[in-house]
Amino acid sequence: MVDKILKMNISDAEWEVMRIIWTLDEVKSSEIIDQLSEKMSWTESTIKTLIRRLVDKGLVKIKKEGRAYIYSATVSENEMMYQVTKDMFSHMCDMHKGSLLIRLIKEIPLSKSAIKEIQRELNIMEQSAPDTIPCDCLHSKKNHQC
């Protein structure tokens, strides 16, 4: 499934559908439609199209219960966010990833427990971290800055 996540693009609209499915775990299309038509002012047919695309991509599975269809995610929200972020970071210069993480940490909401966990991980990483991270943008081994 990880390879499948990395090979596909999911639109902003599809992310909105996935967020509803992840939050409600198993959900009828009518519940997704209720949530998104109110939140995003989308039509029922637009939302059904988005659900179908996610099923076609293998990110959502369908289970029939009576006359109703129940949708659930085939990948966890955490795994999806991790793989998409990891893929995005793979396209960036190693030298700049630290400063980007600092900027993100300053901007995203974090609980005290998350902050403590980050601090613990950073303390462990600091023990073996190099003094600097070289630029990896060019193939040559010359010392260069980007």
CSV table of N, CA and C in Angstrom, one decimal:
chain,number,residue,atom,x,y,z
A,1,MET,N,0.8,-1.2,0.0
A,1,MET,CA,0.0,0.0,0.0
A,1,MET,C,0.9,1.3,0.0
A,2,VAL,N,2.0,1.2,0.7
A,2,VAL,CA,2.9,2.4,0.7
A,2,VAL,C,3.3,2.8,-0.7
A,3,ASP,N,3.7,1.9,-1.5
A,3,ASP,CA,4.0,2.2,-2.9
A,3,ASP,C,2.8,2.8,-3.7
A,4,LYS,N,1.6,2.3,-3.4
A,4,LYS,CA,0.4,2.8,-4.0
A,4,LYS,C,0.2,4.3,-3.6
A,5,ILE,N,0.5,4.6,-2.4
A,5,ILE,CA,0.3,6.0,-1.9
A,5,ILE,C,1.3,6.9,-2.6
A,6,LEU,N,2.5,6.5,-2.7
A,6,LEU,CA,3.5,7.3,-3.3
A,6,LEU,C,3.3,7.5,-4.8
A,7,LYS,N,2.7,6.6,-5.5
A,7,LYS,CA,2.6,6.7,-6.9
A,7,LYS,C,1.3,7.5,-7.3
A,8,MET,N,0.5,7.9,-6.4
A,8,MET,CA,-0.7,8.6,-6.8
A,8,MET,C,-0.8,9.9,-6.2
A,9,ASN,N,-1.5,10.8,-6.9
A,9,ASN,CA,-1.7,12.1,-6.4
A,9,ASN,C,-3.2,12.1,-5.9
A,10,ILE,N,-3.4,12.7,-4.8
A,10,ILE,CA,-4.8,12.9,-4.4
A,10,ILE,C,-5.1,14.3,-4.3
A,11,SER,N,-6.2,14.7,-4.8
A,11,SER,CA,-6.5,16.2,-4.9
A,11,SER,C,-6.9,16.7,-3.5
A,12,ASP,N,-6.9,18.0,-3.4
A,12,ASP,CA,-7.4,18.6,-2.2
A,12,ASP,C,-8.8,18.2,-1.8
A,13,ALA,N,-9.6,18.1,-2.8
A,13,ALA,CA,-11.0,17.6,-2.6
A,13,ALA,C,-11.0,16.2,-2.1
A,14,GLU,N,-10.2,15.3,-2.6
A,14,GLU,CA,-10.2,13.9,-2.2
A,14,GLU,C,-9.6,13.9,-0.7
A,15,TRP,N,-8.7,14.8,-0.4
A,15,TRP,CA,-8.2,14.8,1.0
A,15,TRP,C,-9.4,15.1,1.9
A,16,GLU,N,-10.3,16.0,1.5
A,16,GLU,CA,-11.5,16.4,2.4
A,16,GLU,C,-12.4,15.1,2.6
A,17,VAL,N,-12.6,14.4,1.5
A,17,VAL,CA,-13.4,13.1,1.7
A,17,VAL,C,-12.7,12.2,2.6
A,18,MET,N,-11.4,12.0,2.4
A,18,MET,CA,-10.6,11.0,3.3
A,18,MET,C,-10.7,11.5,4.7
A,19,ARG,N,-10.6,12.8,5.0
A,19,ARG,CA,-10.6,13.2,6.4
A,19,ARG,C,-12.0,12.8,7.1
A,20,ILE,N,-13.1,12.9,6.3
A,20,ILE,CA,-14.4,12.5,6.9
A,20,ILE,C,-14.3,11.0,7.1
A,21,ILE,N,-13.8,10.2,6.2
A,21,ILE,CA,-13.8,8.8,6.3
A,21,ILE,C,-12.9,8.4,7.5
A,22,TRP,N,-11.7,9.0,7.6
A,22,TRP,CA,-10.8,8.7,8.7
A,22,TRP,C,-11.5,9.0,10.1
A,23,THR,N,-12.2,10.1,10.1
A,23,THR,CA,-12.8,10.6,11.4
A,23,THR,C,-13.9,9.7,11.8
A,24,LEU,N,-14.8,9.2,10.8
A,24,LEU,CA,-15.9,8.4,11.2
A,24,LEU,C,-15.7,6.9,11.1
A,25,ASP,N,-14.5,6.5,10.5
A,25,ASP,CA,-14.1,5.1,10.4
A,25,ASP,C,-14.9,4.4,9.4
A,26,GLU,N,-16.1,4.0,9.6
A,26,GLU,CA,-17.0,3.4,8.7
A,26,GLU,C,-18.2,4.3,8.5
A,27,VAL,N,-18.4,4.7,7.2
A,27,VAL,CA,-19.4,5.8,7.0
A,27,VAL,C,-20.2,5.5,5.7
A,28,LYS,N,-21.5,5.9,5.8
A,28,LYS,CA,-22.3,5.8,4.6
A,28,LYS,C,-22.1,7.0,3.7
A,29,SER,N,-22.4,6.8,2.4
A,29,SER,CA,-22.2,8.0,1.5
A,29,SER,C,-23.0,9.1,1.9
A,30,SER,N,-24.2,8.9,2.5
A,30,SER,CA,-25.1,10.0,2.9
A,30,SER,C,-24.5,10.8,4.0
A,31,GLU,N,-23.7,10.2,4.9
A,31,GLU,CA,-23.0,10.9,5.9
A,31,GLU,C,-21.9,11.8,5.4
A,32,ILE,N,-21.1,11.2,4.4
A,32,ILE,CA,-20.1,12.0,3.7
A,32,ILE,C,-20.7,13.2,3.0
A,33,ILE,N,-21.8,12.9,2.3
A,33,ILE,CA,-22.5,14.0,1.6
A,33,ILE,C,-23.0,15.1,2.5
A,34,ASP,N,-23.6,14.7,3.7
A,34,ASP,CA,-24.1,15.7,4.6
A,34,ASP,C,-22.9,16.5,5.1
A,35,GLN,N,-21.8,15.9,5.5
A,35,GLN,CA,-20.7,16.7,6.0
A,35,GLN,C,-20.1,17.6,5.0
A,36,LEU,N,-19.9,17.1,3.8
A,36,LEU,CA,-19.1,17.9,2.8
A,36,LEU,C,-20.0,18.9,2.1
A,37,SER,N,-21.3,18.6,1.9
A,37,SER,CA,-22.2,19.6,1.3
A,37,SER,C,-22.3,20.8,2.2
A,38,GLU,N,-22.3,20.6,3.5
A,38,GLU,CA,-22.4,21.7,4.5
A,38,GLU,C,-21.0,22.4,4.6
A,39,LYS,N,-20.0,21.7,4.7
A,39,LYS,CA,-18.6,22.3,4.9
A,39,LYS,C,-18.1,23.0,3.6
A,40,MET,N,-18.3,22.3,2.5
A,40,MET,CA,-17.7,22.8,1.2
A,40,MET,C,-18.7,23.3,0.2
A,41,SER,N,-19.9,23.2,0.4
A,41,SER,CA,-21.0,23.5,-0.5
A,41,SER,C,-20.9,22.8,-1.8
A,42,TRP,N,-20.5,21.5,-1.8
A,42,TRP,CA,-20.4,20.7,-3.0
A,42,TRP,C,-21.7,19.9,-3.2
A,43,THR,N,-22.0,19.6,-4.4
A,43,THR,CA,-23.2,18.9,-4.8
A,43,THR,C,-23.0,17.4,-4.4
A,44,GLU,N,-24.1,16.7,-4.3
A,44,GLU,CA,-24.1,15.2,-4.1
A,44,GLU,C,-23.3,14.5,-5.2
A,45,SER,N,-23.5,14.9,-6.4
A,45,SER,CA,-22.8,14.2,-7.5
A,45,SER,C,-21.3,14.4,-7.5
A,46,THR,N,-20.9,15.6,-7.1
A,46,THR,CA,-19.5,15.9,-6.9
A,46,THR,C,-18.9,15.0,-5.9
A,47,ILE,N,-19.5,14.9,-4.7
A,47,ILE,CA,-19.0,14.1,-3.6
A,47,ILE,C,-19.0,12.6,-4.0
A,48,LYS,N,-20.0,12.1,-4.7
A,48,LYS,CA,-20.0,10.7,-5.1
A,48,LYS,C,-18.9,10.4,-6.1
A,49,THR,N,-18.6,11.4,-6.9
A,49,THR,CA,-17.5,11.2,-7.9
A,49,THR,C,-16.2,11.1,-7.1
A,50,LEU,N,-16.0,12.0,-6.1
A,50,LEU,CA,-14.8,11.9,-5.3
A,50,LEU,C,-14.6,10.6,-4.6
A,51,ILE,N,-15.7,10.1,-4.0
A,51,ILE,CA,-15.7,8.8,-3.3
A,51,ILE,C,-15.3,7.7,-4.3
A,52,ARG,N,-15.9,7.7,-5.5
A,52,ARG,CA,-15.6,6.7,-6.5
A,52,ARG,C,-14.1,6.7,-6.9
A,53,ARG,N,-13.6,7.9,-7.1
A,53,ARG,CA,-12.2,8.1,-7.4
A,53,ARG,C,-11.3,7.4,-6.4
A,54,LEU,N,-11.6,7.7,-5.1
A,54,LEU,CA,-10.8,7.1,-4.0
A,54,LEU,C,-11.0,5.6,-3.9
A,55,VAL,N,-12.1,5.1,-4.3
A,55,VAL,CA,-12.3,3.6,-4.4
A,55,VAL,C,-11.4,3.1,-5.5
A,56,ASP,N,-11.5,3.8,-6.7
A,56,ASP,CA,-10.7,3.3,-7.8
A,56,ASP,C,-9.2,3.4,-7.5
A,57,LYS,N,-8.8,4.3,-6.7
A,57,LYS,CA,-7.4,4.4,-6.3
A,57,LYS,C,-7.0,3.4,-5.3
A,58,GLY,N,-7.9,2.7,-4.7
A,58,GLY,CA,-7.7,1.7,-3.7
A,58,GLY,C,-7.5,2.3,-2.3
A,59,LEU,N,-7.8,3.5,-2.1
A,59,LEU,CA,-7.7,4.1,-0.8
A,59,LEU,C,-8.9,4.0,0.1
A,60,VAL,N,-10.0,3.6,-0.5
A,60,VAL,CA,-11.3,3.4,0.2
A,60,VAL,C,-11.9,2.1,-0.3
A,61,LYS,N,-12.4,1.4,0.6
A,61,LYS,CA,-13.1,0.1,0.3
A,61,LYS,C,-14.6,0.3,0.6
A,62,ILE,N,-15.4,-0.6,-0.1
A,62,ILE,CA,-16.8,-0.5,0.1
A,62,ILE,C,-17.3,-1.9,0.7
A,63,LYS,N,-18.3,-1.7,1.6
A,63,LYS,CA,-18.9,-2.9,2.2
A,63,LYS,C,-20.4,-2.6,2.1
A,64,LYS,N,-21.2,-3.6,1.6
A,64,LYS,CA,-22.6,-3.4,1.4
A,64,LYS,C,-23.3,-4.0,2.6
A,65,GLU,N,-24.2,-3.2,3.2
A,65,GLU,CA,-25.0,-3.6,4.4
A,65,GLU,C,-26.5,-3.3,4.0
A,66,GLY,N,-27.2,-4.3,3.6
A,66,GLY,CA,-28.6,-4.1,3.2
A,66,GLY,C,-28.5,-3.3,1.9
A,67,ARG,N,-29.2,-2.2,1.9
A,67,ARG,CA,-29.2,-1.3,0.7
A,67,ARG,C,-28.2,-0.3,0.8
A,68,ALA,N,-27.5,-0.1,1.9
A,68,ALA,CA,-26.5,0.9,2.1
A,68,ALA,C,-25.1,0.4,1.8
A,69,TYR,N,-24.3,1.4,1.3
A,69,TYR,CA,-22.9,1.1,1.1
A,69,TYR,C,-22.1,1.8,2.2
A,70,ILE,N,-21.2,1.1,2.8
A,70,ILE,CA,-20.4,1.6,3.9
A,70,ILE,C,-18.9,1.7,3.4
A,71,TYR,N,-18.4,2.9,3.6
A,71,TYR,CA,-17.0,3.2,3.1
A,71,TYR,C,-16.0,3.2,4.3
A,72,SER,N,-14.9,2.7,4.0
A,72,SER,CA,-13.8,2.8,5.1
A,72,SER,C,-12.4,2.9,4.3
A,73,ALA,N,-11.5,3.5,5.0
A,73,ALA,CA,-10.2,3.7,4.5
A,73,ALA,C,-9.4,2.4,4.5
A,74,THR,N,-8.5,2.3,3.5
A,74,THR,CA,-7.6,1.1,3.4
A,74,THR,C,-6.2,1.5,3.9
A,75,VAL,N,-6.0,2.7,4.2
A,75,VAL,CA,-4.8,3.2,4.7
A,75,VAL,C,-5.1,4.2,5.9
A,76,SER,N,-4.3,4.2,6.9
A,76,SER,CA,-4.6,5.1,8.0
A,76,SER,C,-4.2,6.6,7.7
A,77,GLU,N,-4.8,7.5,8.3
A,77,GLU,CA,-4.5,8.9,8.1
A,77,GLU,C,-3.1,9.2,8.4
A,78,ASN,N,-2.6,8.6,9.5
A,78,ASN,CA,-1.2,8.8,9.9
A,78,ASN,C,-0.2,8.3,8.8
A,79,GLU,N,-0.5,7.1,8.3
A,79,GLU,CA,0.4,6.5,7.3
A,79,GLU,C,0.4,7.4,6.0
A,80,MET,N,-0.8,7.8,5.6
A,80,MET,CA,-1.0,8.6,4.4
A,80,MET,C,-0.2,9.9,4.6
A,81,MET,N,-0.4,10.6,5.7
A,81,MET,CA,0.3,11.9,5.9
A,81,MET,C,1.8,11.7,5.9
A,82,TYR,N,2.3,10.6,6.6
A,82,TYR,CA,3.7,10.3,6.6
A,82,TYR,C,4.3,10.0,5.2
A,83,GLN,N,3.6,9.2,4.4
A,83,GLN,CA,4.2,8.8,3.1
A,83,GLN,C,4.2,10.0,2.2
A,84,VAL,N,3.1,10.8,2.2
A,84,VAL,CA,3.1,12.0,1.4
A,84,VAL,C,4.2,13.0,1.8
A,85,THR,N,4.3,13.2,3.1
A,85,THR,CA,5.3,14.2,3.5
A,85,THR,C,6.7,13.6,3.2
A,86,LYS,N,7.0,12.4,3.5
A,86,LYS,CA,8.3,11.8,3.2
A,86,LYS,C,8.6,11.9,1.7
A,87,ASP,N,7.6,11.7,0.8
A,87,ASP,CA,7.8,11.9,-0.6
A,87,ASP,C,8.2,13.3,-0.9
A,88,MET,N,7.5,14.2,-0.3
A,88,MET,CA,7.7,15.7,-0.6
A,88,MET,C,9.2,16.0,-0.1
A,89,PHE,N,9.6,15.5,1.0
A,89,PHE,CA,10.9,15.8,1.5
A,89,PHE,C,12.0,15.2,0.6
A,90,SER,N,11.7,14.1,0.0
A,90,SER,CA,12.7,13.4,-0.9
A,90,SER,C,13.1,14.3,-2.1
A,91,HIS,N,12.2,15.3,-2.4
A,91,HIS,CA,12.5,16.2,-3.5
A,91,HIS,C,13.3,17.5,-3.1
A,92,MET,N,13.6,17.6,-1.8
A,92,MET,CA,14.2,18.8,-1.3
A,92,MET,C,15.7,18.5,-1.0
A,93,CYS,N,16.4,19.6,-1.0
A,93,CYS,CA,17.8,19.5,-0.6
A,93,CYS,C,18.0,19.1,0.9
A,94,ASP,N,18.8,18.1,1.2
A,94,ASP,CA,19.0,17.7,2.6
A,94,ASP,C,19.4,18.9,3.5
A,95,MET,N,20.2,19.8,2.9
A,95,MET,CA,20.7,20.9,3.7
A,95,MET,C,19.6,21.8,4.3
A,96,HIS,N,18.5,21.9,3.6
A,96,HIS,CA,17.4,22.8,4.0
A,96,HIS,C,16.3,22.2,4.8
A,97,LYS,N,16.3,20.9,4.9
A,97,LYS,CA,15.2,20.2,5.6
A,97,LYS,C,15.0,20.6,7.1
A,98,GLY,N,16.1,20.8,7.8
A,98,GLY,CA,16.1,21.2,9.2
A,98,GLY,C,15.4,22.5,9.3
A,99,SER,N,15.7,23.5,8.5
A,99,SER,CA,15.1,24.8,8.7
A,99,SER,C,13.6,24.8,8.3
A,100,LEU,N,13.3,23.9,7.4
A,100,LEU,CA,11.9,23.8,7.0
A,100,LEU,C,11.1,23.2,8.2
A,101,LEU,N,11.7,22.1,8.9
A,101,LEU,CA,11.0,21.5,10.0
A,101,LEU,C,10.8,22.5,11.1
A,102,ILE,N,11.8,23.4,11.4
A,102,ILE,CA,11.7,24.4,12.4
A,102,ILE,C,10.6,25.3,12.1
A,103,ARG,N,10.5,25.8,10.9
A,103,ARG,CA,9.4,26.7,10.4
A,103,ARG,C,8.0,26.0,10.6
A,104,LEU,N,7.9,24.7,10.2
A,104,LEU,CA,6.7,24.0,10.4
A,104,LEU,C,6.3,23.9,11.9
A,105,ILE,N,7.3,23.5,12.7
A,105,ILE,CA,7.0,23.4,14.1
A,105,ILE,C,6.5,24.7,14.7
A,106,LYS,N,7.0,25.8,14.3
A,106,LYS,CA,6.5,27.1,14.8
A,106,LYS,C,5.1,27.4,14.4
A,107,GLU,N,4.7,26.8,13.3
A,107,GLU,CA,3.4,27.2,12.7
A,107,GLU,C,2.2,26.2,13.0
A,108,ILE,N,2.5,24.9,13.3
A,108,ILE,CA,1.5,24.0,13.5
A,108,ILE,C,1.1,23.8,15.0
A,109,PRO,N,-0.1,23.6,15.3
A,109,PRO,CA,-0.5,23.4,16.7
A,109,PRO,C,0.1,22.0,17.2
A,110,LEU,N,0.7,22.1,18.4
A,110,LEU,CA,1.2,20.9,19.0
A,110,LEU,C,0.8,20.9,20.5
A,111,SER,N,0.5,19.7,20.9
A,111,SER,CA,0.2,19.5,22.4
A,111,SER,C,1.4,19.4,23.2
A,112,LYS,N,1.3,19.6,24.5
A,112,LYS,CA,2.5,19.5,25.3
A,112,LYS,C,3.1,18.1,25.2
A,113,SER,N,2.3,17.1,25.1
A,113,SER,CA,2.9,15.7,25.0
A,113,SER,C,3.6,15.5,23.7
A,114,ALA,N,3.1,16.1,22.6
A,114,ALA,CA,3.8,16.0,21.3
A,114,ALA,C,5.2,16.8,21.4
A,115,ILE,N,5.2,17.9,22.1
A,115,ILE,CA,6.4,18.7,22.2
A,115,ILE,C,7.4,17.9,23.0
A,116,LYS,N,7.0,17.3,24.1
A,116,LYS,CA,7.9,16.5,24.9
A,116,LYS,C,8.5,15.3,24.1
A,117,GLU,N,7.6,14.7,23.3
A,117,GLU,CA,8.1,13.6,22.5
A,117,GLU,C,9.1,14.0,21.4
A,118,ILE,N,8.8,15.2,20.8
A,118,ILE,CA,9.8,15.8,19.9
A,118,ILE,C,11.1,16.1,20.5
A,119,GLN,N,11.1,16.6,21.7
A,119,GLN,CA,12.3,16.9,22.5
A,119,GLN,C,13.1,15.7,22.8
A,120,ARG,N,12.4,14.6,23.2
A,120,ARG,CA,13.1,13.3,23.5
A,120,ARG,C,13.7,12.8,22.2
A,121,GLU,N,13.0,12.8,21.1
A,121,GLU,CA,13.6,12.3,19.9
A,121,GLU,C,14.8,13.2,19.4
A,122,LEU,N,14.7,14.5,19.6
A,122,LEU,CA,15.8,15.3,19.2
A,122,LEU,C,17.0,15.1,20.1
A,123,ASN,N,16.8,14.9,21.4
A,123,ASN,CA,17.9,14.6,22.3
A,123,ASN,C,18.6,13.3,21.9
A,124,ILE,N,17.9,12.3,21.5
A,124,ILE,CA,18.5,11.1,21.0
A,124,ILE,C,19.3,11.3,19.7
A,125,MET,N,18.6,12.0,18.8
A,125,MET,CA,19.3,12.3,17.5
A,125,MET,C,20.5,13.1,17.6
A,126,GLU,N,20.5,14.0,18.5
A,126,GLU,CA,21.7,14.9,18.7
A,126,GLU,C,23.0,14.2,19.0
A,127,GLN,N,22.9,13.0,19.7
A,127,GLN,CA,24.0,12.2,20.0
A,127,GLN,C,24.8,11.8,18.8
A,128,SER,N,24.2,11.5,17.7
A,128,SER,CA,24.9,11.0,16.5
A,128,SER,C,24.8,12.0,15.3
A,129,ALA,N,24.2,13.2,15.5
A,129,ALA,CA,24.0,14.1,14.4
A,129,ALA,C,25.4,14.7,13.9
A,130,PRO,N,25.5,14.9,12.6
A,130,PRO,CA,26.8,15.6,12.1
A,130,PRO,C,26.7,17.1,12.4
A,131,ASP,N,27.8,17.8,12.4
A,131,ASP,CA,27.8,19.2,12.6
A,131,ASP,C,27.0,19.9,11.5
A,132,THR,N,27.2,19.5,10.3
A,132,THR,CA,26.4,20.1,9.2
A,132,THR,C,25.9,19.0,8.2
A,133,ILE,N,24.9,19.4,7.5
A,133,ILE,CA,24.4,18.5,6.4
A,133,ILE,C,24.7,19.1,5.1
A,134,PRO,N,25.4,18.3,4.2
A,134,PRO,CA,25.8,18.9,2.9
A,134,PRO,C,24.6,19.0,2.0
A,135,CYS,N,24.8,19.9,1.0
A,135,CYS,CA,23.8,20.0,-0.1
A,135,CYS,C,23.9,18.7,-0.9
A,136,ASP,N,22.8,18.2,-1.3
A,136,ASP,CA,22.8,16.9,-2.2
A,136,ASP,C,22.1,17.2,-3.5
A,137,CYS,N,22.1,18.5,-4.0
A,137,CYS,CA,21.4,18.8,-5.2
A,137,CYS,C,22.2,18.4,-6.5
A,138,LEU,N,23.5,18.5,-6.4
A,138,LEU,CA,24.3,18.1,-7.6
A,138,LEU,C,25.0,16.8,-7.4
A,139,HIS,N,25.2,16.2,-8.5
A,139,HIS,CA,25.9,14.8,-8.5
A,139,HIS,C,27.3,14.9,-8.1
A,140,SER,N,28.0,16.0,-8.5
A,140,SER,CA,29.4,16.1,-8.2
A,140,SER,C,29.6,16.2,-6.6
A,141,LYS,N,30.8,15.8,-6.2
A,141,LYS,CA,31.1,15.8,-4.8
A,141,LYS,C,31.8,17.1,-4.3
A,142,LYS,N,31.8,18.1,-5.2
A,142,LYS,CA,32.4,19.3,-4.8
A,142,LYS,C,31.5,20.0,-3.7
A,143,ASN,N,32.2,20.8,-2.9
A,143,ASN,CA,31.5,21.5,-1.8
A,143,ASN,C,30.7,22.6,-2.4
A,144,HIS,N,29.4,22.6,-2.4
A,144,HIS,CA,28.6,23.6,-3.0
A,144,HIS,C,27.5,23.9,-2.1
A,145,GLN,N,27.0,25.1,-2.2
A,145,GLN,CA,25.8,25.5,-1.5
A,145,GLN,C,24.6,25.8,-2.4
A,146,CYS,N,23.5,25.5,-2.0
A,146,CYS,CA,22.3,25.8,-2.9
A,146,CYS,C,21.5,26.9,-2.3
